[in-house]
Amino acid sequence: MPGSLFPTTRRSVIEALRSEDAEERTRAYGTLAAIYWRPLYKYARIIHRRNAEEAEDLTQSLMLQAFERGALENYDSRRASFRTFLRTLFDRLIINQDKHASRLKRGGQFAFTAAEDELQREDNRAVNPEEYFQRQWIKSLFAMAVDRSRESMEPGTFAIFKSYDLEGDATYARLAGEHGVSEMTVTNRLAAARRRFREIALELVREITASDDEFRREARALFGVEP
Amino acid sequence: MTWLSDDAVVRLRDVAMRPDFDGTRYAIVREIGRGGMGIVYEAIDQELQRHVAIKVLPAGNRREAQIIAELEHPGIIPIHDAGMLVDGRTFYVMKLVRGSTLAEKPRTIAEAVRLSLRISEPVAFAHARGVVHRDLKPSNVMLGEFGEVLVMDWGVAVAGTPGYMAPEEERTPRSDVFALGVMLREFVGSDRLPRRLRAIIAKATSPLAADRYASAREFGEDLVRFLDDQAVVAYPENAADAVLRWLVRNRALLAVIVAYLIMRIAVLLVWRR
């Protein structure tokens, strides 16, 4: 269905964060937190050179502040993307950070240890802050789209997609042998999986942007070209 | 959440946008170009067994193909086919031109002016049909392997490219003239340009749209006058300029006359001894 390119069914979570309904706000917070906490944590570690504990506190602190009701009143999607708005808030928070402030109680909300492991495996050569944050945002968004793809695809199709596109070490012939299907079937399943992945990634961008314009800009940042 | 390696992200970014041509007569060979608005692929037309170029554009974007279909000109790559992918993106198929974009600067001023003239020709043709390019720049000009000069990416840019973009907001033929002037300035460089050429560049790149040539055709006509050593519209001449230009234009004839006179004087001197 051609219309599936611009999913409009889901309400933007940015809008939902301003809702009167506490439950809707919580759901919206969940999606945004899932996408943004990793990029923010890594950004504090790599760009602001904070140690792991400080980066954890800063990330949690921003999450609490930014997603409190009323905190997003200043956000205007015509002026900047939500991603840039959030990064700017974070920069300000880090600059104003009171070194003697009482430490936040670190809970189990975010898997900081996992993020720290990831940092060891990633190329963290210094690039400019915006580029770095964008790169991490893309990674986080794609990771979430992969998770949603796993849930929505038939397991055999996802396994082919995972081997070929995520791990990048498979051939059509090997996958055909492993799955007991023809190479043509592998080709078709891979094409279907990629299409579904793309739809899901675009749905996600739609969810975390506040306007059509912002959606197009962010989809372009994600794919390098307007979808 | 799944952790993705940097390589996996690059692959996902690439495959997610790779068009699915299932059910069409085309098979993708490789990506050959990418701009903000679309991706161009080399593909095989399986029906006719020939290589073609396919440009894939955002959903709902049929304008570019429709514009080019109206512009049949040797300086504009012709369109063979257009359609829609299953995901809603549009595509159009065109002749595959093997060549390069303008990588090397022309070697002489005359070469640079001739190149600008050839770029201005399809643009003038488009202006006459009410089409404004909106994003003229060297990377949108291709040199074919047989010396063809082809202008690409018609009428779809939203804003244009900084440096080539005229200051006014409204895009008109005069804003294309501005870009043509900027390109000419880049081609000729800044070393000791003839006054008439400097004036052409200044007129084409004037910050005020009203002071520029009204269309690419007028710009091209002034370039032809410059190449023919005639007076150009951009540079009002005084009598001395006109004489000087006449002398330069007729320098071969003058050389013959001067040589003849020298010979006559020499003969006269020898005879008088």
Short mmCIF file of C-alpha atoms in Angstrom, two decimals:
data_model
loop_
_atom_site.label_atom_id
_atom_site.label_comp_id
_atom_site.label_asym_id
_atom_site.label_seq_id
_atom_site.Cartn_x
_atom_site.Cartn_y
_atom_site.Cartn_z
CA MET A 1 0.00 0.00 0.00
CA PRO A 2 1.70 3.19 -1.14
CA GLY A 3 0.15 5.24 1.65
CA SER A 4 2.08 3.23 4.22
CA LEU A 5 5.11 5.42 3.65
CA PHE A 6 3.81 8.14 5.91
CA PRO A 7 2.28 6.40 8.88
CA THR A 8 -0.19 8.71 10.52
CA THR A 9 -1.92 6.29 12.83
CA ARG A 10 0.27 6.85 15.86
CA ARG A 11 0.03 10.10 17.69
CA SER A 12 3.31 11.93 18.13
CA VAL A 13 4.74 11.16 21.54
CA ILE A 14 5.94 14.74 21.77
CA GLU A 15 2.30 15.80 21.72
CA ALA A 16 1.40 13.01 24.11
CA LEU A 17 3.92 14.32 26.63
CA ARG A 18 1.80 17.46 26.90
CA SER A 19 -1.33 15.46 27.54
CA GLU A 20 -3.55 15.88 30.59
CA ASP A 21 -3.78 12.11 30.79
CA ALA A 22 -1.01 10.79 33.06
CA GLU A 23 -1.13 7.33 31.51
CA GLU A 24 -0.62 8.70 28.02
CA ARG A 25 2.29 10.80 29.28
CA THR A 26 3.91 7.74 30.83
CA ARG A 27 3.62 5.76 27.61
CA ALA A 28 5.10 8.64 25.62
CA TYR A 29 7.90 9.01 28.15
CA GLY A 30 8.67 5.30 27.76
CA THR A 31 9.20 5.59 24.00
CA LEU A 32 11.28 8.75 24.17
CA ALA A 33 13.38 7.49 27.05
CA ALA A 34 14.03 4.21 25.22
CA ILE A 35 15.34 6.06 22.18
CA TYR A 36 17.20 8.89 23.87
CA TRP A 37 18.83 7.65 27.07
CA ARG A 38 21.68 5.83 25.30
CA PRO A 39 22.65 8.68 22.97
CA LEU A 40 22.52 11.11 25.92
CA TYR A 41 24.64 8.91 28.17
CA LYS A 42 27.25 8.31 25.47
CA TYR A 43 27.22 11.97 24.56
CA ALA A 44 28.03 12.92 28.17
CA ARG A 45 30.80 10.31 28.27
CA ILE A 46 32.44 11.04 24.91
CA ILE A 47 31.74 14.67 24.11
CA HIS A 48 31.66 16.13 27.66
CA ARG A 49 34.21 13.60 28.92
CA ARG A 50 32.26 12.84 32.10
CA ASN A 51 33.00 9.69 34.03
CA ALA A 52 30.44 6.89 34.06
CA GLU A 53 28.80 7.94 37.34
CA GLU A 54 28.47 11.57 36.32
CA ALA A 55 27.09 10.59 32.92
CA GLU A 56 24.51 8.35 34.59
CA ASP A 57 23.38 11.14 36.91
CA LEU A 58 23.22 13.66 34.10
CA THR A 59 21.21 11.34 31.87
CA GLN A 60 18.71 10.55 34.60
CA SER A 61 18.53 14.15 35.60
CA LEU A 62 17.69 15.23 32.05
CA MET A 63 15.14 12.48 31.69
CA LEU A 64 13.40 13.63 34.86
CA GLN A 65 13.51 17.30 33.93
CA ALA A 66 12.74 17.16 30.25
CA PHE A 67 9.81 14.87 30.55
CA GLU A 68 8.13 16.54 33.47
CA ARG A 69 4.87 18.06 32.45
CA GLY A 70 5.41 21.62 31.34
CA ALA A 71 9.11 21.20 30.62
CA LEU A 72 8.47 21.02 26.90
CA GLU A 73 6.47 24.22 26.70
CA ASN A 74 9.41 25.93 25.03
CA TYR A 75 9.75 23.33 22.32
CA ASP A 76 8.77 24.58 18.86
CA SER A 77 9.21 22.06 16.05
CA ARG A 78 9.41 24.89 13.49
CA ARG A 79 12.66 26.09 15.03
CA ALA A 80 14.55 22.86 15.60
CA SER A 81 14.08 19.13 15.74
CA PHE A 82 13.22 17.60 19.09
CA ARG A 83 16.57 15.82 18.93
CA THR A 84 18.44 19.14 18.74
CA PHE A 85 16.22 20.69 21.40
CA LEU A 86 16.97 17.85 23.78
CA ARG A 87 20.70 17.96 23.11
CA THR A 88 20.73 21.71 23.78
CA LEU A 89 18.87 21.18 27.05
CA PHE A 90 21.43 18.55 27.95
CA ASP A 91 24.38 20.82 27.11
CA ARG A 92 22.86 23.51 29.33
CA LEU A 93 22.27 21.04 32.14
CA ILE A 94 25.88 19.87 31.98
CA ILE A 95 27.25 23.41 31.98
CA ASN A 96 25.09 24.40 34.94
CA GLN A 97 25.69 21.20 36.81
CA ASP A 98 26.40 21.87 40.44
CA LYS A 99 29.27 19.65 41.39
CA HIS A 100 28.11 19.59 44.99
CA ALA A 101 24.54 18.76 44.22
CA SER A 102 23.23 15.72 45.94
CA ARG A 103 23.57 12.64 43.82
CA LEU A 104 20.48 11.15 42.37
CA LYS A 105 19.51 7.77 43.53
CA ARG A 106 20.61 5.60 40.67
CA GLY A 107 18.02 3.04 39.98
CA GLY A 108 17.62 0.29 37.47
CA GLN A 109 15.67 2.29 34.91
CA PHE A 110 18.45 2.39 32.35
CA ALA A 111 21.01 -0.31 31.61
CA PHE A 112 24.05 1.96 31.93
CA THR A 113 26.45 -0.97 32.22
CA ALA A 114 25.32 -2.20 28.80
CA ALA A 115 25.82 1.28 27.35
CA GLU A 116 29.30 1.36 28.87
CA ASP A 117 30.11 -1.99 27.21
CA GLU A 118 28.88 -0.63 23.90
CA LEU A 119 31.19 2.36 24.21
CA GLN A 120 34.13 -0.02 24.37
CA ARG A 121 33.08 -1.57 21.06
CA GLU A 122 32.31 1.64 19.19
CA ASP A 123 34.41 4.05 17.20
CA ASN A 124 34.45 7.08 19.49
CA ARG A 125 36.96 9.24 17.70
CA ALA A 126 36.07 12.83 18.39
CA VAL A 127 33.66 14.33 15.89
CA ASN A 128 31.64 17.45 16.42
CA PRO A 129 29.00 17.16 19.17
CA GLU A 130 26.01 17.40 16.85
CA GLU A 131 27.37 14.73 14.54
CA TYR A 132 28.14 12.42 17.43
CA PHE A 133 24.69 12.82 18.96
CA GLN A 134 23.04 12.29 15.59
CA ARG A 135 25.07 9.14 14.98
CA GLN A 136 24.04 7.74 18.37
CA TRP A 137 20.43 8.78 17.80
CA ILE A 138 20.39 6.92 14.47
CA LYS A 139 21.88 3.88 16.12
CA SER A 140 19.36 3.93 18.96
CA LEU A 141 16.44 4.45 16.61
CA PHE A 142 17.54 1.65 14.29
CA ALA A 143 18.10 -0.63 17.28
CA MET A 144 14.54 -0.03 18.43
CA ALA A 145 13.26 -0.58 14.87
CA VAL A 146 15.16 -3.89 14.78
CA ASP A 147 13.52 -4.93 18.06
CA ARG A 148 10.09 -4.06 16.73
CA SER A 149 10.91 -5.87 13.45
CA ARG A 150 11.77 -9.00 15.41
CA GLU A 151 8.34 -8.86 17.07
CA SER A 152 6.44 -8.23 13.85
CA MET A 153 8.23 -10.51 11.38
CA GLU A 154 7.91 -14.21 10.87
CA PRO A 155 10.98 -15.72 12.71
CA GLY A 156 12.50 -17.27 9.56
CA THR A 157 12.32 -13.96 7.73
CA PHE A 158 13.85 -12.08 10.65
CA ALA A 159 16.66 -14.65 10.90
CA ILE A 160 17.58 -14.06 7.23
CA PHE A 161 17.46 -10.28 7.74
CA LYS A 162 19.61 -10.58 10.87
CA SER A 163 22.28 -12.74 9.23
CA TYR A 164 22.48 -10.78 6.02
CA ASP A 165 21.93 -7.16 7.03
CA LEU A 166 22.74 -6.96 10.75
CA GLU A 167 25.66 -9.35 10.95
CA GLY A 168 26.72 -8.94 7.33
CA ASP A 169 28.48 -12.26 7.07
CA ALA A 170 26.03 -14.39 5.07
CA THR A 171 25.53 -15.25 1.41
CA TYR A 172 22.22 -16.04 -0.29
CA ALA A 173 23.44 -19.58 -0.99
CA ARG A 174 24.41 -20.23 2.63
CA LEU A 175 21.12 -18.84 3.95
CA ALA A 176 19.17 -20.93 1.43
CA GLY A 177 20.98 -24.02 2.72
CA GLU A 178 20.49 -23.14 6.39
CA HIS A 179 16.79 -22.42 6.01
CA GLY A 180 16.04 -25.17 3.52
CA VAL A 181 14.62 -22.79 0.91
CA SER A 182 15.65 -21.64 -2.58
CA GLU A 183 17.87 -18.60 -3.13
CA MET A 184 14.89 -16.91 -4.74
CA THR A 185 12.94 -17.34 -1.49
CA VAL A 186 15.88 -15.83 0.43
CA THR A 187 15.84 -12.84 -1.97
CA ASN A 188 12.10 -12.36 -1.54
CA ARG A 189 12.15 -12.70 2.24
CA LEU A 190 15.04 -10.28 2.52
CA ALA A 191 13.24 -7.75 0.34
CA ALA A 192 10.08 -8.11 2.47
CA ALA A 193 12.08 -7.79 5.70
CA ARG A 194 13.84 -4.64 4.50
CA ARG A 195 10.53 -3.12 3.46
CA ARG A 196 9.04 -3.88 6.87
CA PHE A 197 12.12 -2.55 8.67
CA ARG A 198 11.90 0.67 6.71
CA GLU A 199 8.20 1.06 7.52
CA ILE A 200 8.87 0.50 11.20
CA ALA A 201 11.78 2.95 11.28
CA LEU A 202 9.60 5.59 9.60
CA GLU A 203 6.73 4.89 12.02
CA LEU A 204 9.16 5.47 14.86
CA VAL A 205 10.34 8.77 13.39
CA ARG A 206 6.72 9.77 12.98
CA GLU A 207 6.11 8.96 16.65
CA ILE A 208 8.99 11.00 17.99
CA THR A 209 8.46 14.11 15.87
CA ALA A 210 5.89 16.80 16.33
CA SER A 211 5.09 17.92 12.78
CA ASP A 212 5.20 16.78 9.16
CA ASP A 213 8.12 19.06 8.48
CA GLU A 214 10.10 17.73 11.40
CA PHE A 215 9.23 14.18 10.34
CA ARG A 216 10.66 14.78 6.87
CA ARG A 217 13.78 16.46 8.22
CA GLU A 218 14.45 13.69 10.70
CA ALA A 219 13.69 10.91 8.20
CA ARG A 220 16.21 12.59 5.94
CA ALA A 221 18.78 12.70 8.75
CA LEU A 222 18.12 9.02 9.38
CA PHE A 223 18.36 7.77 5.82
CA GLY A 224 20.53 10.47 4.23
CA VAL A 225 17.75 11.18 1.77
CA GLU A 226 14.09 12.10 2.00
CA PRO A 227 11.97 8.91 2.12
CA MET B 1 17.65 -3.26 23.15
CA THR B 2 19.71 -4.85 20.38
CA TRP B 3 23.16 -3.35 20.03
CA LEU B 4 24.11 -2.51 16.44
CA SER B 5 27.67 -2.19 15.19
CA ASP B 6 28.62 0.88 13.14
CA ASP B 7 28.82 -1.39 10.08
CA ALA B 8 25.31 -2.70 10.70
CA VAL B 9 23.99 0.87 10.90
CA VAL B 10 25.62 1.71 7.56
CA ARG B 11 24.13 -1.43 5.98
CA LEU B 12 20.66 -0.77 7.40
CA ARG B 13 20.76 2.82 6.21
CA ASP B 14 21.64 1.59 2.76
CA VAL B 15 19.25 -1.35 2.42
CA ALA B 16 16.28 0.41 3.98
CA MET B 17 16.29 2.95 1.16
CA ARG B 18 17.21 0.52 -1.61
CA PRO B 19 14.23 0.52 -3.93
CA ASP B 20 12.32 -2.65 -4.53
CA PHE B 21 11.80 -3.00 -8.28
CA ASP B 22 9.96 -6.31 -8.02
CA GLY B 23 7.28 -6.53 -10.63
CA THR B 24 8.99 -4.04 -12.94
CA ARG B 25 11.29 -4.62 -15.92
CA TYR B 26 14.26 -3.06 -14.09
CA ALA B 27 16.99 -4.61 -11.97
CA ILE B 28 19.30 -2.39 -9.91
CA VAL B 29 23.03 -2.68 -10.59
CA ARG B 30 24.48 -0.06 -8.25
CA GLU B 31 23.98 3.39 -6.75
CA ILE B 32 25.61 6.10 -8.84
CA GLY B 33 24.55 9.33 -7.19
CA ARG B 34 22.75 10.77 -4.22
CA GLY B 35 21.28 14.17 -3.48
CA GLY B 36 18.96 15.49 -0.81
CA MET B 37 15.92 14.72 -2.93
CA GLY B 38 16.71 11.35 -4.43
CA ILE B 39 19.07 8.55 -5.28
CA VAL B 40 20.19 7.64 -8.79
CA TYR B 41 20.95 4.02 -9.67
CA GLU B 42 22.40 2.29 -12.66
CA ALA B 43 19.94 -0.44 -13.64
CA ILE B 44 19.26 -2.93 -16.40
CA ASP B 45 16.11 -2.68 -18.46
CA GLN B 46 15.52 -6.44 -18.76
CA GLU B 47 13.02 -6.02 -21.59
CA LEU B 48 15.38 -4.12 -23.88
CA GLN B 49 18.60 -5.50 -22.40
CA ARG B 50 20.21 -2.11 -21.95
CA HIS B 51 21.66 -0.15 -19.07
CA VAL B 52 19.64 2.84 -17.87
CA ALA B 53 19.76 5.35 -15.02
CA ILE B 54 16.85 5.40 -12.57
CA LYS B 55 16.18 8.21 -10.18
CA VAL B 56 14.10 7.37 -7.11
CA LEU B 57 12.32 10.31 -5.48
CA PRO B 58 10.29 10.80 -2.30
CA ALA B 59 6.68 9.64 -2.38
CA GLY B 60 4.27 11.79 -4.29
CA ASN B 61 7.00 13.55 -6.22
CA ARG B 62 6.07 13.29 -9.87
CA ARG B 63 6.91 16.84 -10.75
CA GLU B 64 10.51 16.31 -11.79
CA ALA B 65 9.66 13.58 -14.31
CA GLN B 66 6.80 15.61 -15.72
CA ILE B 67 9.02 18.67 -16.08
CA ILE B 68 11.77 16.80 -17.88
CA ALA B 69 9.33 14.98 -20.14
CA GLU B 70 8.31 18.40 -21.46
CA LEU B 71 11.91 19.44 -22.06
CA GLU B 72 13.23 17.70 -25.14
CA HIS B 73 16.63 19.22 -25.70
CA PRO B 74 20.09 17.76 -26.47
CA GLY B 75 21.35 19.32 -23.23
CA ILE B 76 18.74 17.54 -21.10
CA ILE B 77 18.82 13.78 -20.47
CA PRO B 78 15.68 12.25 -21.98
CA ILE B 79 13.20 10.24 -19.90
CA HIS B 80 12.13 6.77 -21.07
CA ASP B 81 9.67 5.76 -18.37
CA ALA B 82 8.26 6.71 -14.96
CA GLY B 83 6.36 4.88 -12.24
CA MET B 84 5.78 4.21 -8.56
CA LEU B 85 7.41 1.69 -6.24
CA VAL B 86 5.39 -0.48 -3.88
CA ASP B 87 6.35 1.76 -0.95
CA GLY B 88 4.96 4.86 -2.62
CA ARG B 89 8.21 6.40 -3.84
CA THR B 90 8.25 7.55 -7.43
CA PHE B 91 10.93 6.85 -9.99
CA TYR B 92 11.81 7.75 -13.51
CA VAL B 93 14.05 6.03 -16.00
CA MET B 94 16.44 7.92 -18.23
CA LYS B 95 19.30 7.37 -20.59
CA LEU B 96 22.46 6.31 -18.78
CA VAL B 97 25.12 8.87 -19.60
CA ARG B 98 28.66 7.78 -18.99
CA GLY B 99 30.74 10.78 -18.15
CA SER B 100 31.56 12.98 -15.22
CA THR B 101 30.35 16.09 -13.49
CA LEU B 102 32.44 19.22 -13.88
CA ALA B 103 35.56 18.18 -12.02
CA GLU B 104 38.20 20.05 -14.00
CA LYS B 105 38.28 23.76 -14.63
CA PRO B 106 38.40 24.82 -18.28
CA ARG B 107 41.93 25.73 -19.34
CA THR B 108 41.33 29.05 -21.13
CA ILE B 109 38.89 31.93 -20.82
CA ALA B 110 37.38 31.13 -24.22
CA GLU B 111 36.87 27.47 -23.21
CA ALA B 112 35.24 28.57 -19.96
CA VAL B 113 32.89 30.96 -21.77
CA ARG B 114 31.98 28.31 -24.35
CA LEU B 115 31.21 25.83 -21.54
CA SER B 116 28.99 28.42 -19.80
CA LEU B 117 27.27 29.07 -23.10
CA ARG B 118 26.50 25.38 -23.57
CA ILE B 119 25.14 25.12 -20.04
CA SER B 120 22.96 28.18 -20.65
CA GLU B 121 21.39 26.66 -23.80
CA PRO B 122 19.17 23.98 -22.18
CA VAL B 123 18.43 26.43 -19.36
CA ALA B 124 17.30 29.03 -21.93
CA PHE B 125 15.16 26.35 -23.60
CA ALA B 126 13.54 25.57 -20.23
CA HIS B 127 12.99 29.26 -19.44
CA ALA B 128 11.16 29.64 -22.75
CA ARG B 129 8.79 26.91 -21.54
CA GLY B 130 8.28 28.50 -18.16
CA VAL B 131 10.53 26.10 -16.25
CA VAL B 132 13.07 27.38 -13.72
CA HIS B 133 15.85 24.98 -12.73
CA ARG B 134 16.24 26.34 -9.14
CA ASP B 135 19.46 24.53 -8.30
CA LEU B 136 22.07 25.11 -11.00
CA LYS B 137 25.59 24.24 -9.85
CA PRO B 138 28.58 22.35 -11.28
CA SER B 139 27.52 19.03 -9.72
CA ASN B 140 24.25 19.25 -11.68
CA VAL B 141 26.11 19.53 -14.96
CA MET B 142 27.47 16.43 -16.61
CA LEU B 143 30.03 16.09 -19.36
CA GLY B 144 29.32 13.09 -21.57
CA GLU B 145 32.15 11.02 -23.01
CA PHE B 146 31.47 12.52 -26.46
CA GLY B 147 31.62 16.11 -25.20
CA GLU B 148 27.90 16.51 -24.50
CA VAL B 149 27.03 19.04 -21.81
CA LEU B 150 23.95 17.91 -19.90
CA VAL B 151 22.03 19.75 -17.19
CA MET B 152 20.34 17.55 -14.57
CA ASP B 153 17.99 17.76 -11.55
CA TRP B 154 15.26 19.96 -12.93
CA GLY B 155 12.89 22.09 -10.92
CA VAL B 156 12.64 20.02 -7.76
CA ALA B 157 14.99 21.75 -5.36
CA VAL B 158 13.21 23.55 -2.56
CA ALA B 159 15.89 26.08 -1.77
CA GLY B 160 18.96 25.74 -4.00
CA THR B 161 22.58 25.50 -2.92
CA PRO B 162 24.37 28.19 -0.90
CA GLY B 163 26.88 30.02 -3.05
CA TYR B 164 24.82 29.49 -6.23
CA MET B 165 21.55 30.68 -4.76
CA ALA B 166 20.35 34.18 -5.64
CA PRO B 167 19.53 36.34 -2.60
CA GLU B 168 15.85 36.85 -3.45
CA GLU B 169 13.31 34.37 -2.15
CA GLU B 170 11.27 33.94 -5.31
CA ARG B 171 12.80 31.55 -7.87
CA THR B 172 12.59 32.98 -11.39
CA PRO B 173 14.69 32.73 -14.57
CA ARG B 174 16.77 35.56 -13.10
CA SER B 175 17.73 33.35 -10.14
CA ASP B 176 18.98 30.70 -12.61
CA VAL B 177 20.95 33.49 -14.35
CA PHE B 178 22.58 34.26 -11.00
CA ALA B 179 23.77 30.64 -10.70
CA LEU B 180 25.00 30.65 -14.30
CA GLY B 181 27.00 33.81 -13.52
CA VAL B 182 28.53 32.25 -10.40
CA MET B 183 29.54 29.17 -12.39
CA LEU B 184 31.07 31.32 -15.14
CA ARG B 185 33.06 33.23 -12.49
CA GLU B 186 34.34 29.91 -11.11
CA PHE B 187 35.25 28.62 -14.57
CA VAL B 188 37.25 31.69 -15.62
CA GLY B 189 38.98 32.29 -12.28
CA SER B 190 39.90 35.81 -11.24
CA ASP B 191 43.11 36.50 -13.16
CA ARG B 192 43.05 39.54 -15.47
CA LEU B 193 39.68 39.10 -17.06
CA PRO B 194 38.63 41.27 -20.02
CA ARG B 195 36.46 44.17 -18.86
CA ARG B 196 33.51 43.02 -20.96
CA LEU B 197 33.60 39.56 -19.39
CA ARG B 198 33.86 41.03 -15.90
CA ALA B 199 30.79 43.12 -16.72
CA ILE B 200 28.86 40.05 -17.94
CA ILE B 201 29.65 38.23 -14.68
CA ALA B 202 28.75 41.29 -12.61
CA LYS B 203 25.43 41.71 -14.43
CA ALA B 204 24.54 38.00 -14.12
CA THR B 205 25.38 37.89 -10.41
CA SER B 206 23.91 41.24 -9.41
CA PRO B 207 22.25 41.03 -5.97
CA LEU B 208 19.27 42.82 -7.47
CA ALA B 209 17.30 40.46 -9.68
CA ALA B 210 16.05 43.35 -11.84
CA ASP B 211 19.65 44.25 -12.78
CA ARG B 212 20.40 40.75 -14.11
CA TYR B 213 19.74 39.29 -17.55
CA ALA B 214 16.05 38.44 -17.74
CA SER B 215 16.73 34.88 -18.89
CA ALA B 216 19.45 32.38 -19.68
CA ARG B 217 18.95 33.20 -23.35
CA GLU B 218 19.92 36.86 -22.84
CA PHE B 219 22.92 35.72 -20.80
CA GLY B 220 23.94 33.29 -23.57
CA GLU B 221 23.53 35.94 -26.26
CA ASP B 222 25.95 38.22 -24.42
CA LEU B 223 28.45 35.34 -24.16
CA VAL B 224 28.21 34.83 -27.93
CA ARG B 225 28.83 38.56 -28.48
CA PHE B 226 31.85 38.36 -26.19
CA LEU B 227 33.26 35.37 -28.09
CA ASP B 228 32.69 37.23 -31.41
CA ASP B 229 34.44 40.38 -30.08
CA GLN B 230 31.24 42.37 -30.40
CA ALA B 231 29.86 44.93 -27.95
CA VAL B 232 28.10 43.25 -25.02
CA VAL B 233 24.91 44.46 -23.34
CA ALA B 234 26.54 44.31 -19.91
CA TYR B 235 29.25 46.82 -20.80
CA PRO B 236 28.30 50.22 -22.32
CA GLU B 237 31.34 51.19 -24.42
CA ASN B 238 32.78 54.65 -25.05
CA ALA B 239 34.44 55.52 -28.37
CA ALA B 240 37.92 54.50 -27.19
CA ASP B 241 36.63 51.09 -26.05
CA ALA B 242 34.92 50.59 -29.42
CA VAL B 243 38.10 51.46 -31.32
CA LEU B 244 40.19 49.22 -29.12
CA ARG B 245 37.74 46.33 -29.57
CA TRP B 246 37.77 46.95 -33.36
CA LEU B 247 41.55 46.82 -33.34
CA VAL B 248 41.60 43.62 -31.32
CA ARG B 249 38.90 42.06 -33.46
CA ASN B 250 40.77 42.93 -36.67
CA ARG B 251 44.22 42.23 -35.33
CA ALA B 252 45.07 39.78 -38.13
CA LEU B 253 44.22 42.31 -40.82
CA LEU B 254 46.12 45.00 -38.92
CA ALA B 255 49.16 42.79 -38.69
CA VAL B 256 49.13 42.30 -42.46
CA ILE B 257 48.78 46.06 -43.08
CA VAL B 258 51.56 46.92 -40.64
CA ALA B 259 53.84 44.26 -42.14
CA TYR B 260 53.11 45.62 -45.62
CA LEU B 261 53.85 49.19 -44.53
CA ILE B 262 57.14 48.19 -42.89
CA MET B 263 58.14 46.38 -46.05
CA ARG B 264 57.27 49.39 -48.22
CA ILE B 265 59.27 51.73 -45.98
CA ALA B 266 62.23 49.36 -46.02
CA VAL B 267 62.11 49.14 -49.83
CA LEU B 268 61.83 52.92 -50.05
CA LEU B 269 64.83 53.45 -47.81
CA VAL B 270 66.95 50.97 -49.75
CA TRP B 271 65.93 52.55 -53.11
CA ARG B 272 66.78 56.09 -51.92
CA ARG B 273 70.35 55.06 -51.08
#
